[in-house]
Amino acid sequence: MKYVSTRNKERVVSGAQAIVEGISPDGGLYVPQQFPELKKADWEKLCGMDYTERAAFVLSLFLDDFCYDELLTFAKEAYGRFYGEDPCPLTKVDEDLFFLELWHGPTCAFKDMALTMLPHLLTASKRKIGQEGKTLILTATSGDTGKAAMEGFRDVEGTSIIVFYPSDGVSDMQRRQMITQEGKNVCVCAIKGNFDDAQSAVKRIFTSEETAAKLAESGYKLSSANSINWGRLAPQIAYYISAYCDLLNAGEIKFGERVDFCVPTGNFGDILAAYYAMRMGMPEGRLICASNSNKVLTDFFRSGTYDTRRKFVETMSPSMDIIISSNLERLLFEYSGRDDKLTAERMNALKAQGYYSVSEGELAKMRELFGCGSCDEEETAEVIADYFDEYGYLLDPHTAVAAGVYGEQEEEKGVPCVIVSTANPYKFPADVLEAVAQVREDDPYEAAKKLNEFSGAPVPQPLCGLDKKPVRFDKVIEKGEIENFVLEKAKGGL
Ligand SMILES: *Cc1c(COP(=O)(O)O)cnc(C)c1O
């Protein structure tokens, strides 16, 4: 299986190369040349496997420079760091309504599903392509990626990681998790700006030959832990396939029956993985793209125009506070009939004018599969309260956005829907507490304590004791200083 760039199909690389590079030098994203197909017998095999085996199986279809046993070793190490028995349990709350809980990992958000795997994939990929020297992982985060990436890469031989986050754009708990991060090879820095500022600066560094040369002097090559990296996306495909198997095993569906997925969306990585699972032969249901008040994707699926010329809104679901959803580029590539020139033109238009449009034909095709909707702050809080009242089930604000959008869809009776649950509610204790108990407590630890007393839901083990950890990183810089910061850190060996 080879990979091509969405902006130049002539650029063909192996899976290992795609993972090491992170992004193509032309600015495009790597996508598989074709999608492997799951046969009926494969599904039967998958149904008899545990999660680590399913993940290794799915990955082995995409990464043929790796063998199944090697991938299984990685998966066992990665998901062995999760708490509880199943790394991604499916919880049924009502008839035909399920939550796929992707937050049982070391940082309590779904990013762990991929970021515990990526360091294994990356270091092995470097060996496979014979790349020596150190890798510098640069990451822009809206709150969850940064922490999960540092946790994944901490003290991994031959790697260093620098994370940038918007100083006012993450929850207190997310900030505490990041600034207390342990590990010799990690560094995190706040910037005055929003997530898009951080992401644009990081992308610029990635495509600058001058910066690459300077970093090489310090012995570093760059790579990315954001979902532009294929090594981030591939492990995410596995949990959709696994959820389908779990529904089959539980007798909730018969093989071939449709299941809908409703996904709280920011950078369009998570929902794209669901789309890829369907391209591999998972029976097609609807994919509902749920946005918070930054509803650029909802507007896109309604109008066919992706328009970033709008105000950025800070919400209680900060990991979805994104205006430029990088992974949509991969979807555009597919729906344009894999037209690399057109994809490149659209991305250039986005950069130059802040918007682009797709054709009516493309939009109609997308809408056959994709639903969409958005949920504002007030609705999100109401949904959290309603689910707790009705089901005794506590939602984090991101998952609540998806639940709210699901509730607004014109329901087709008898179709099971899986709402993708992306974070543990204790990552956002102040907002969740306020939603269910109408009490405002800004201190995250006090809020968590009160939320626990009020709801009885257990505080996940990785968030306990965070208040006692020393702060290691308290620097805040201007967004224009990001590049210099990276160069200085690399010079000093971090
Ligand atoms: C990252 C994140 C999302 C959005 O996922 P994308 O792949 O960026 O669409 C949703 N919820 C949480 C909690 C996240 O951390």
Short mmCIF file of C-alpha atoms in Angstrom, two decimals, residues 20-487:
data_model
loop_
_atom_site.label_atom_id
_atom_site.label_comp_id
_atom_site.label_asym_id
_atom_site.label_seq_id
_atom_site.Cartn_x
_atom_site.Cartn_y
_atom_site.Cartn_z
CA VAL A 20 7.88 10.03 9.29
CA GLU A 21 7.18 13.08 7.10
CA GLY A 22 3.81 13.90 8.67
CA ILE A 23 2.87 16.24 5.82
CA SER A 24 3.91 16.20 2.16
CA PRO A 25 6.50 18.83 1.13
CA ASP A 26 3.89 20.33 -1.26
CA GLY A 27 1.67 21.06 1.76
CA GLY A 28 -0.72 18.23 0.88
CA LEU A 29 -1.81 15.39 3.16
CA TYR A 30 -0.96 11.77 2.57
CA VAL A 31 -3.81 9.42 1.70
CA PRO A 32 -3.74 5.72 0.80
CA GLN A 33 -3.64 5.03 -2.94
CA GLN A 34 -6.63 2.76 -2.50
CA PHE A 35 -8.66 1.46 0.43
CA PRO A 36 -8.23 -2.12 1.59
CA GLU A 37 -11.47 -4.05 1.60
CA LEU A 38 -12.84 -6.05 4.51
CA LYS A 39 -14.51 -9.26 3.36
CA LYS A 40 -17.22 -11.11 5.26
CA ALA A 41 -14.59 -13.56 6.57
CA ASP A 42 -12.51 -10.64 7.86
CA TRP A 43 -15.47 -9.34 9.83
CA GLU A 44 -16.00 -12.76 11.34
CA LYS A 45 -12.37 -12.86 12.35
CA LEU A 46 -12.54 -9.32 13.75
CA CYS A 47 -15.59 -10.15 15.84
CA GLY A 48 -13.63 -12.85 17.66
CA MET A 49 -10.73 -10.54 18.49
CA ASP A 50 -10.04 -8.21 21.41
CA TYR A 51 -9.38 -4.53 20.79
CA THR A 52 -5.60 -4.74 20.45
CA GLU A 53 -5.94 -7.49 17.84
CA ARG A 54 -8.57 -5.56 15.92
CA ALA A 55 -6.37 -2.47 15.90
CA ALA A 56 -3.34 -4.47 14.70
CA PHE A 57 -5.43 -6.17 12.02
CA VAL A 58 -6.82 -2.92 10.62
CA LEU A 59 -3.43 -1.21 10.73
CA SER A 60 -1.74 -4.14 9.00
CA LEU A 61 -4.02 -3.64 5.99
CA PHE A 62 -2.83 -0.05 5.62
CA LEU A 63 0.80 -0.40 6.64
CA ASP A 64 2.30 -3.24 4.69
CA ASP A 65 5.83 -2.32 5.68
CA PHE A 66 4.79 -3.56 9.14
CA CYS A 67 3.75 -7.09 10.01
CA TYR A 68 0.75 -8.02 12.11
CA ASP A 69 2.78 -9.29 15.07
CA GLU A 70 4.83 -6.12 15.22
CA LEU A 71 1.68 -4.01 15.19
CA LEU A 72 0.11 -6.22 17.83
CA THR A 73 3.09 -5.64 20.13
CA PHE A 74 2.65 -1.89 19.66
CA ALA A 75 -1.09 -2.06 20.27
CA LYS A 76 -0.60 -4.09 23.44
CA GLU A 77 1.86 -1.55 24.79
CA ALA A 78 -0.29 1.41 23.75
CA TYR A 79 -3.65 0.17 25.01
CA GLY A 80 -2.05 -1.49 28.03
CA ARG A 81 -1.67 2.06 29.35
CA PHE A 82 -5.44 2.51 29.41
CA TYR A 83 -7.40 2.03 32.61
CA GLY A 84 -10.28 -0.43 32.80
CA GLU A 85 -10.73 -3.63 30.83
CA ASP A 86 -11.75 -2.37 27.41
CA PRO A 87 -9.87 0.60 25.89
CA CYS A 88 -13.03 1.81 24.13
CA PRO A 89 -16.24 0.41 25.58
CA LEU A 90 -19.61 0.93 23.94
CA THR A 91 -22.21 2.03 26.49
CA LYS A 92 -25.89 1.60 25.69
CA VAL A 93 -28.06 4.29 27.24
CA ASP A 94 -31.32 3.74 25.36
CA GLU A 95 -32.87 1.72 22.55
CA ASP A 96 -30.64 2.25 19.49
CA LEU A 97 -28.50 4.82 21.31
CA PHE A 98 -24.90 4.11 22.24
CA PHE A 99 -21.84 6.04 23.37
CA LEU A 100 -18.44 4.91 22.17
CA GLU A 101 -16.21 5.96 25.09
CA LEU A 102 -12.81 6.83 23.73
CA TRP A 103 -11.42 8.42 26.88
CA HIS A 104 -10.09 5.58 28.98
CA GLY A 105 -6.48 6.43 28.12
CA PRO A 106 -3.72 8.22 30.06
CA THR A 107 -5.03 11.75 29.37
CA CYS A 108 -8.79 11.01 29.41
CA ALA A 109 -9.51 12.20 25.84
CA PHE A 110 -9.93 10.33 22.58
CA LYS A 111 -6.59 11.59 21.28
CA ASP A 112 -4.99 8.83 23.37
CA MET A 113 -6.46 6.21 21.01
CA ALA A 114 -3.98 7.34 18.35
CA LEU A 115 -1.27 9.13 20.30
CA THR A 116 -0.32 6.12 22.39
CA MET A 117 0.26 4.27 19.09
CA LEU A 118 1.97 7.01 17.08
CA PRO A 119 5.34 6.98 18.93
CA HIS A 120 5.66 3.24 18.23
CA LEU A 121 4.70 3.70 14.59
CA LEU A 122 7.02 6.66 14.18
CA THR A 123 10.14 5.18 15.74
CA ALA A 124 9.67 1.91 13.83
CA SER A 125 9.04 3.85 10.60
CA LYS A 126 12.30 5.75 11.05
CA ARG A 127 14.15 2.45 11.36
CA LYS A 128 12.40 1.06 8.30
CA ILE A 129 13.34 3.94 6.04
CA GLY A 130 16.81 4.19 7.58
CA GLN A 131 16.38 7.69 8.95
CA GLU A 132 18.88 8.45 11.67
CA GLY A 133 19.06 11.38 14.02
CA LYS A 134 16.49 12.95 16.26
CA THR A 135 12.88 13.72 15.41
CA LEU A 136 11.29 16.91 16.64
CA ILE A 137 7.53 16.65 17.01
CA LEU A 138 5.82 20.02 16.72
CA THR A 139 2.22 20.22 17.75
CA ALA A 140 -0.44 22.89 17.93
CA THR A 141 -3.19 21.99 20.33
CA SER A 142 -6.65 23.15 21.22
CA GLY A 143 -6.22 21.33 24.52
CA ASP A 144 -6.24 17.57 24.20
CA THR A 145 -3.76 16.72 21.45
CA GLY A 146 -0.85 18.42 23.19
CA LYS A 147 -1.21 16.56 26.43
CA ALA A 148 -1.83 13.23 24.73
CA ALA A 149 1.13 13.73 22.38
CA MET A 150 3.51 14.59 25.24
CA GLU A 151 2.28 11.64 27.25
CA GLY A 152 2.78 9.39 24.21
CA PHE A 153 6.25 10.68 23.32
CA ARG A 154 7.68 11.34 26.78
CA ASP A 155 11.13 9.80 27.11
CA VAL A 156 10.80 8.01 23.77
CA GLU A 157 14.37 7.55 22.51
CA GLY A 158 15.36 9.76 19.56
CA THR A 159 12.37 12.12 19.83
CA SER A 160 11.64 15.52 21.33
CA ILE A 161 8.31 17.28 21.42
CA ILE A 162 7.24 20.93 21.59
CA VAL A 163 3.57 21.83 22.07
CA PHE A 164 1.88 25.22 21.56
CA TYR A 165 -1.53 26.02 22.98
CA PRO A 166 -3.68 29.18 23.01
CA SER A 167 -3.16 30.73 26.46
CA ASP A 168 -6.85 31.50 27.00
CA GLY A 169 -8.28 28.75 24.82
CA VAL A 170 -8.05 25.61 26.95
CA SER A 171 -9.83 24.45 30.10
CA ASP A 172 -8.05 24.85 33.46
CA MET A 173 -7.81 21.10 33.81
CA GLN A 174 -6.31 20.79 30.32
CA ARG A 175 -3.75 23.52 31.16
CA ARG A 176 -2.84 21.85 34.46
CA GLN A 177 -2.34 18.56 32.67
CA MET A 178 0.05 20.17 30.20
CA ILE A 179 2.13 22.47 32.39
CA THR A 180 2.87 19.66 34.86
CA GLN A 181 3.93 17.22 32.13
CA GLU A 182 6.85 14.99 33.05
CA GLY A 183 9.59 13.75 30.74
CA LYS A 184 13.08 14.88 29.67
CA ASN A 185 12.20 15.47 26.01
CA VAL A 186 9.01 17.53 26.34
CA CYS A 187 8.29 21.24 26.28
CA VAL A 188 5.01 23.16 26.22
CA CYS A 189 4.44 26.86 25.65
CA ALA A 190 1.35 29.09 25.64
CA ILE A 191 0.82 31.61 22.85
CA LYS A 192 -1.16 34.82 22.76
CA GLY A 193 -3.59 33.87 20.01
CA ASN A 194 -6.09 31.15 19.19
CA PHE A 195 -5.70 27.57 17.97
CA ASP A 196 -5.72 28.55 14.31
CA ASP A 197 -2.83 30.96 14.95
CA ALA A 198 -0.86 28.15 16.56
CA GLN A 199 -1.72 25.65 13.83
CA SER A 200 -0.84 28.09 11.02
CA ALA A 201 2.53 28.91 12.61
CA VAL A 202 3.35 25.23 13.02
CA LYS A 203 2.31 24.47 9.42
CA ARG A 204 4.51 27.31 8.20
CA ILE A 205 7.49 25.87 10.02
CA PHE A 206 6.79 22.50 8.44
CA THR A 207 6.89 23.83 4.90
CA SER A 208 9.84 26.20 5.32
CA GLU A 209 13.05 24.82 3.84
CA GLU A 210 15.05 27.48 5.64
CA THR A 211 13.76 26.37 9.03
CA ALA A 212 14.34 22.73 8.13
CA ALA A 213 17.98 23.55 7.34
CA LYS A 214 18.46 25.37 10.64
CA LEU A 215 16.90 22.49 12.56
CA ALA A 216 19.11 20.02 10.73
CA GLU A 217 22.13 21.93 12.10
CA SER A 218 20.86 21.03 15.56
CA GLY A 219 20.43 17.41 14.45
CA TYR A 220 16.64 17.47 14.19
CA LYS A 221 14.11 16.49 11.54
CA LEU A 222 10.52 17.58 11.95
CA SER A 223 7.39 15.50 12.22
CA SER A 224 3.84 16.09 13.31
CA ALA A 225 1.56 14.55 15.90
CA ASN A 226 -1.50 16.41 14.61
CA SER A 227 -4.14 14.50 12.69
CA ILE A 228 -2.59 15.62 9.43
CA ASN A 229 -0.20 12.70 10.12
CA TRP A 230 -1.42 9.41 8.67
CA GLY A 231 -0.07 7.65 11.77
CA ARG A 232 -2.66 9.56 13.78
CA LEU A 233 -5.59 8.77 11.52
CA ALA A 234 -5.00 5.09 10.86
CA PRO A 235 -5.41 3.94 14.49
CA GLN A 236 -8.71 5.86 14.62
CA ILE A 237 -10.26 3.80 11.85
CA ALA A 238 -9.96 0.73 14.06
CA TYR A 239 -12.40 1.87 16.74
CA TYR A 240 -15.23 2.39 14.28
CA ILE A 241 -14.76 -1.10 12.93
CA SER A 242 -14.47 -2.39 16.48
CA ALA A 243 -17.70 -0.65 17.51
CA TYR A 244 -19.51 -2.30 14.59
CA CYS A 245 -18.16 -5.67 15.75
CA ASP A 246 -19.28 -4.98 19.32
CA LEU A 247 -22.80 -4.24 18.09
CA LEU A 248 -22.79 -7.48 16.09
CA ASN A 249 -21.51 -9.46 19.08
CA ALA A 250 -24.13 -7.91 21.35
CA GLY A 251 -26.87 -8.95 18.92
CA GLU A 252 -27.89 -5.31 18.42
CA ILE A 253 -27.49 -5.58 14.65
CA LYS A 254 -27.11 -8.23 11.98
CA PHE A 255 -24.22 -8.17 9.56
CA GLY A 256 -24.78 -5.63 6.80
CA GLU A 257 -27.18 -3.49 8.81
CA ARG A 258 -26.64 0.20 8.93
CA VAL A 259 -25.27 2.06 11.95
CA ASP A 260 -25.09 5.85 12.14
CA PHE A 261 -22.24 7.67 13.85
CA CYS A 262 -22.53 11.14 15.32
CA VAL A 263 -19.11 12.72 15.85
CA PRO A 264 -18.14 15.92 17.71
CA THR A 265 -15.87 17.53 15.17
CA GLY A 266 -13.04 20.04 15.09
CA ASN A 267 -10.17 19.25 12.75
CA PHE A 268 -12.29 16.62 10.91
CA GLY A 269 -9.92 13.78 11.83
CA ASP A 270 -12.21 11.63 13.92
CA ILE A 271 -15.16 11.68 11.51
CA LEU A 272 -12.85 11.18 8.53
CA ALA A 273 -11.68 7.93 10.14
CA ALA A 274 -15.34 6.82 10.21
CA TYR A 275 -15.63 7.66 6.52
CA TYR A 276 -12.51 5.58 5.81
CA ALA A 277 -13.98 2.66 7.77
CA MET A 278 -17.01 2.83 5.47
CA ARG A 279 -14.76 2.96 2.41
CA MET A 280 -13.27 -0.31 3.69
CA GLY A 281 -16.66 -1.95 3.68
CA MET A 282 -18.26 -1.08 7.00
CA PRO A 283 -21.96 -0.87 6.05
CA GLU A 284 -22.86 2.71 5.25
CA GLY A 285 -24.92 4.61 7.76
CA ARG A 286 -25.05 8.35 8.15
CA LEU A 287 -22.08 10.25 9.47
CA ILE A 288 -23.30 13.23 11.43
CA CYS A 289 -20.77 16.02 11.74
CA ALA A 290 -21.49 17.93 14.97
CA SER A 291 -20.05 21.39 15.58
CA ASN A 292 -20.15 23.85 18.46
CA SER A 293 -20.68 27.59 17.84
CA ASN A 294 -17.67 27.55 15.50
CA LYS A 295 -19.92 25.94 12.93
CA VAL A 296 -17.89 26.41 9.79
CA LEU A 297 -18.36 22.73 8.88
CA THR A 298 -22.13 22.81 9.39
CA ASP A 299 -22.32 25.79 7.07
CA PHE A 300 -20.11 24.00 4.58
CA PHE A 301 -22.26 20.87 4.44
CA ARG A 302 -25.35 23.08 4.04
CA SER A 303 -24.06 25.55 1.46
CA GLY A 304 -21.06 23.98 -0.27
CA THR A 305 -18.89 26.95 0.67
CA TYR A 306 -16.17 26.64 3.26
CA ASP A 307 -15.84 30.14 4.61
CA THR A 308 -13.38 31.07 7.35
CA ARG A 309 -14.25 34.77 7.26
CA ARG A 310 -16.00 34.75 10.61
CA LYS A 311 -15.41 35.42 14.25
CA PHE A 312 -13.68 32.77 16.30
CA VAL A 313 -15.74 31.89 19.37
CA GLU A 314 -14.35 30.44 22.59
CA THR A 315 -16.63 27.72 23.91
CA MET A 316 -16.75 25.13 26.69
CA SER A 317 -15.75 22.53 24.09
CA PRO A 318 -12.34 24.07 23.28
CA SER A 319 -11.00 21.07 21.37
CA MET A 320 -13.57 21.88 18.69
CA ASP A 321 -12.83 25.61 18.58
CA ILE A 322 -11.35 25.40 15.13
CA ILE A 323 -12.06 27.39 11.98
CA ILE A 324 -9.63 25.67 9.63
CA SER A 325 -10.38 21.94 9.68
CA SER A 326 -7.25 20.48 8.10
CA ASN A 327 -8.56 17.01 7.38
CA LEU A 328 -11.45 18.18 5.25
CA GLU A 329 -8.81 18.39 2.52
CA ARG A 330 -8.69 14.60 2.47
CA LEU A 331 -12.46 14.38 2.01
CA LEU A 332 -12.42 16.98 -0.77
CA PHE A 333 -9.77 14.94 -2.52
CA GLU A 334 -12.03 11.86 -2.51
CA TYR A 335 -15.22 13.65 -3.54
CA SER A 336 -13.50 15.55 -6.35
CA GLY A 337 -12.63 12.18 -7.87
CA ARG A 338 -9.10 12.38 -6.44
CA ASP A 339 -8.36 15.57 -8.35
CA ASP A 340 -5.06 16.77 -6.88
CA LYS A 341 -4.90 19.97 -8.96
CA LEU A 342 -8.38 21.03 -7.89
CA THR A 343 -7.66 20.19 -4.25
CA ALA A 344 -4.47 22.27 -4.35
CA GLU A 345 -6.37 25.17 -5.96
CA ARG A 346 -9.02 25.09 -3.26
CA MET A 347 -6.46 25.03 -0.50
CA ASN A 348 -4.64 27.94 -2.08
CA ALA A 349 -7.91 29.85 -2.33
CA LEU A 350 -8.54 29.15 1.33
CA LYS A 351 -5.18 30.62 2.20
CA ALA A 352 -5.45 33.62 -0.10
CA GLN A 353 -9.15 34.55 0.21
CA GLY A 354 -10.35 32.63 3.23
CA TYR A 355 -12.93 30.52 1.38
CA TYR A 356 -13.64 28.08 -1.45
CA SER A 357 -16.69 26.29 -2.82
CA VAL A 358 -17.31 22.77 -4.06
CA SER A 359 -19.56 21.93 -7.02
CA GLU A 360 -23.24 21.13 -6.56
CA GLY A 361 -22.57 17.59 -7.69
CA GLU A 362 -19.90 17.09 -5.03
CA LEU A 363 -22.07 18.63 -2.35
CA ALA A 364 -25.04 16.41 -3.24
CA LYS A 365 -22.82 13.33 -3.05
CA MET A 366 -21.38 14.35 0.31
CA ARG A 367 -24.84 14.97 1.69
CA GLU A 368 -25.92 11.45 0.82
CA LEU A 369 -23.55 10.27 3.53
CA PHE A 370 -22.92 13.26 5.80
CA GLY A 371 -25.42 14.93 8.05
CA CYS A 372 -24.52 18.01 10.07
CA GLY A 373 -25.65 20.33 12.80
CA SER A 374 -24.40 22.63 15.52
CA CYS A 375 -25.08 23.24 19.16
CA ASP A 376 -24.51 26.56 20.95
CA GLU A 377 -23.35 27.01 24.54
CA GLU A 378 -26.79 27.13 26.10
CA GLU A 379 -27.96 24.02 24.26
CA THR A 380 -24.78 22.17 25.18
CA ALA A 381 -25.34 22.84 28.89
CA GLU A 382 -28.98 21.75 28.56
CA VAL A 383 -27.99 18.50 26.90
CA ILE A 384 -25.53 17.72 29.72
CA ALA A 385 -28.29 18.31 32.27
CA ASP A 386 -30.89 16.33 30.29
CA TYR A 387 -28.71 13.25 29.82
CA PHE A 388 -27.82 13.24 33.47
CA ASP A 389 -31.47 13.55 34.51
CA GLU A 390 -32.76 11.02 32.05
CA TYR A 391 -30.03 8.39 31.96
CA GLY A 392 -27.80 9.21 34.95
CA TYR A 393 -25.02 9.48 32.36
CA LEU A 394 -22.55 12.35 32.55
CA LEU A 395 -21.36 13.90 29.27
CA ASP A 396 -18.38 16.16 28.70
CA PRO A 397 -19.17 19.31 26.67
CA HIS A 398 -17.75 17.92 23.40
CA THR A 399 -19.79 14.76 23.58
CA ALA A 400 -22.80 16.86 24.59
CA VAL A 401 -22.48 18.87 21.38
CA ALA A 402 -22.78 15.61 19.44
CA ALA A 403 -25.70 14.41 21.58
CA GLY A 404 -27.45 17.73 21.01
CA VAL A 405 -26.99 17.54 17.26
CA TYR A 406 -28.14 13.91 17.26
CA GLY A 407 -31.32 15.00 19.06
CA GLU A 408 -32.08 17.52 16.32
CA GLN A 409 -31.73 15.08 13.44
CA GLU A 410 -34.89 13.85 11.84
CA GLU A 411 -34.87 10.44 13.33
CA GLU A 412 -35.27 7.33 11.36
CA LYS A 413 -36.71 4.80 13.72
CA GLY A 414 -34.86 1.60 14.29
CA VAL A 415 -31.44 2.77 13.12
CA PRO A 416 -28.82 2.37 15.83
CA CYS A 417 -26.70 5.46 16.40
CA VAL A 418 -23.32 5.58 18.05
CA ILE A 419 -22.41 8.95 19.53
CA VAL A 420 -18.66 9.22 19.73
CA SER A 421 -17.74 10.23 23.28
CA THR A 422 -14.44 12.05 23.10
CA ALA A 423 -13.56 13.15 26.63
CA ASN A 424 -14.17 12.27 30.22
CA PRO A 425 -16.45 14.87 31.88
CA TYR A 426 -13.85 15.52 34.60
CA LYS A 427 -11.60 17.19 32.05
CA PHE A 428 -14.14 20.03 32.08
CA PRO A 429 -15.42 19.87 35.66
CA ALA A 430 -16.45 23.53 36.09
CA ASP A 431 -18.75 23.62 33.05
CA VAL A 432 -20.19 20.16 33.62
CA LEU A 433 -20.86 20.93 37.29
CA GLU A 434 -22.58 24.17 36.37
CA ALA A 435 -24.72 22.38 33.79
CA VAL A 436 -25.96 19.62 36.11
CA ALA A 437 -25.96 21.34 39.51
CA GLN A 438 -26.25 25.05 38.65
CA VAL A 439 -23.21 25.74 40.83
CA ARG A 440 -20.24 27.75 39.52
CA GLU A 441 -16.86 26.71 40.89
CA ASP A 442 -13.87 27.94 38.92
CA ASP A 443 -11.16 25.99 40.70
CA PRO A 444 -10.93 22.78 38.65
CA TYR A 445 -10.11 20.53 41.61
CA GLU A 446 -12.89 21.90 43.80
CA ALA A 447 -15.26 21.60 40.84
CA ALA A 448 -14.21 17.98 40.29
CA LYS A 449 -14.78 17.22 43.97
CA LYS A 450 -18.23 18.78 43.91
CA LEU A 451 -19.13 17.07 40.65
CA ASN A 452 -18.13 13.74 42.15
CA GLU A 453 -20.26 14.37 45.26
CA PHE A 454 -23.19 15.48 43.16
CA SER A 455 -23.12 12.81 40.44
CA GLY A 456 -21.37 9.86 42.01
CA ALA A 457 -19.43 9.39 38.75
CA PRO A 458 -15.85 8.35 39.57
CA VAL A 459 -12.95 10.76 38.95
CA PRO A 460 -10.67 8.97 36.46
CA GLN A 461 -7.37 7.90 37.91
CA PRO A 462 -5.12 9.98 35.59
CA LEU A 463 -6.74 13.22 36.81
CA CYS A 464 -6.31 12.43 40.51
CA GLY A 465 -3.39 14.13 42.25
CA LEU A 466 -2.77 16.65 39.46
CA ASP A 467 -3.03 19.51 41.96
CA LYS A 468 0.05 18.22 43.81
CA LYS A 469 2.29 18.07 40.75
CA PRO A 470 4.81 20.91 40.28
CA VAL A 471 4.40 23.33 37.37
CA ARG A 472 7.24 22.87 34.87
CA PHE A 473 6.19 25.11 31.99
CA ASP A 474 4.76 28.59 32.47
CA LYS A 475 6.04 30.48 29.42
CA VAL A 476 3.67 32.60 27.28
CA ILE A 477 4.91 34.05 23.97
CA GLU A 478 3.57 36.13 21.07
CA LYS A 479 2.44 34.12 18.06
CA GLY A 480 5.18 35.76 15.96
CA GLU A 481 7.81 34.26 18.27
CA ILE A 482 6.90 30.62 17.70
CA GLU A 483 9.53 29.87 15.08
CA ASN A 484 12.39 31.40 17.06
CA PHE A 485 11.25 29.57 20.16
CA VAL A 486 11.46 26.28 18.27
CA LEU A 487 14.92 27.05 16.88
#
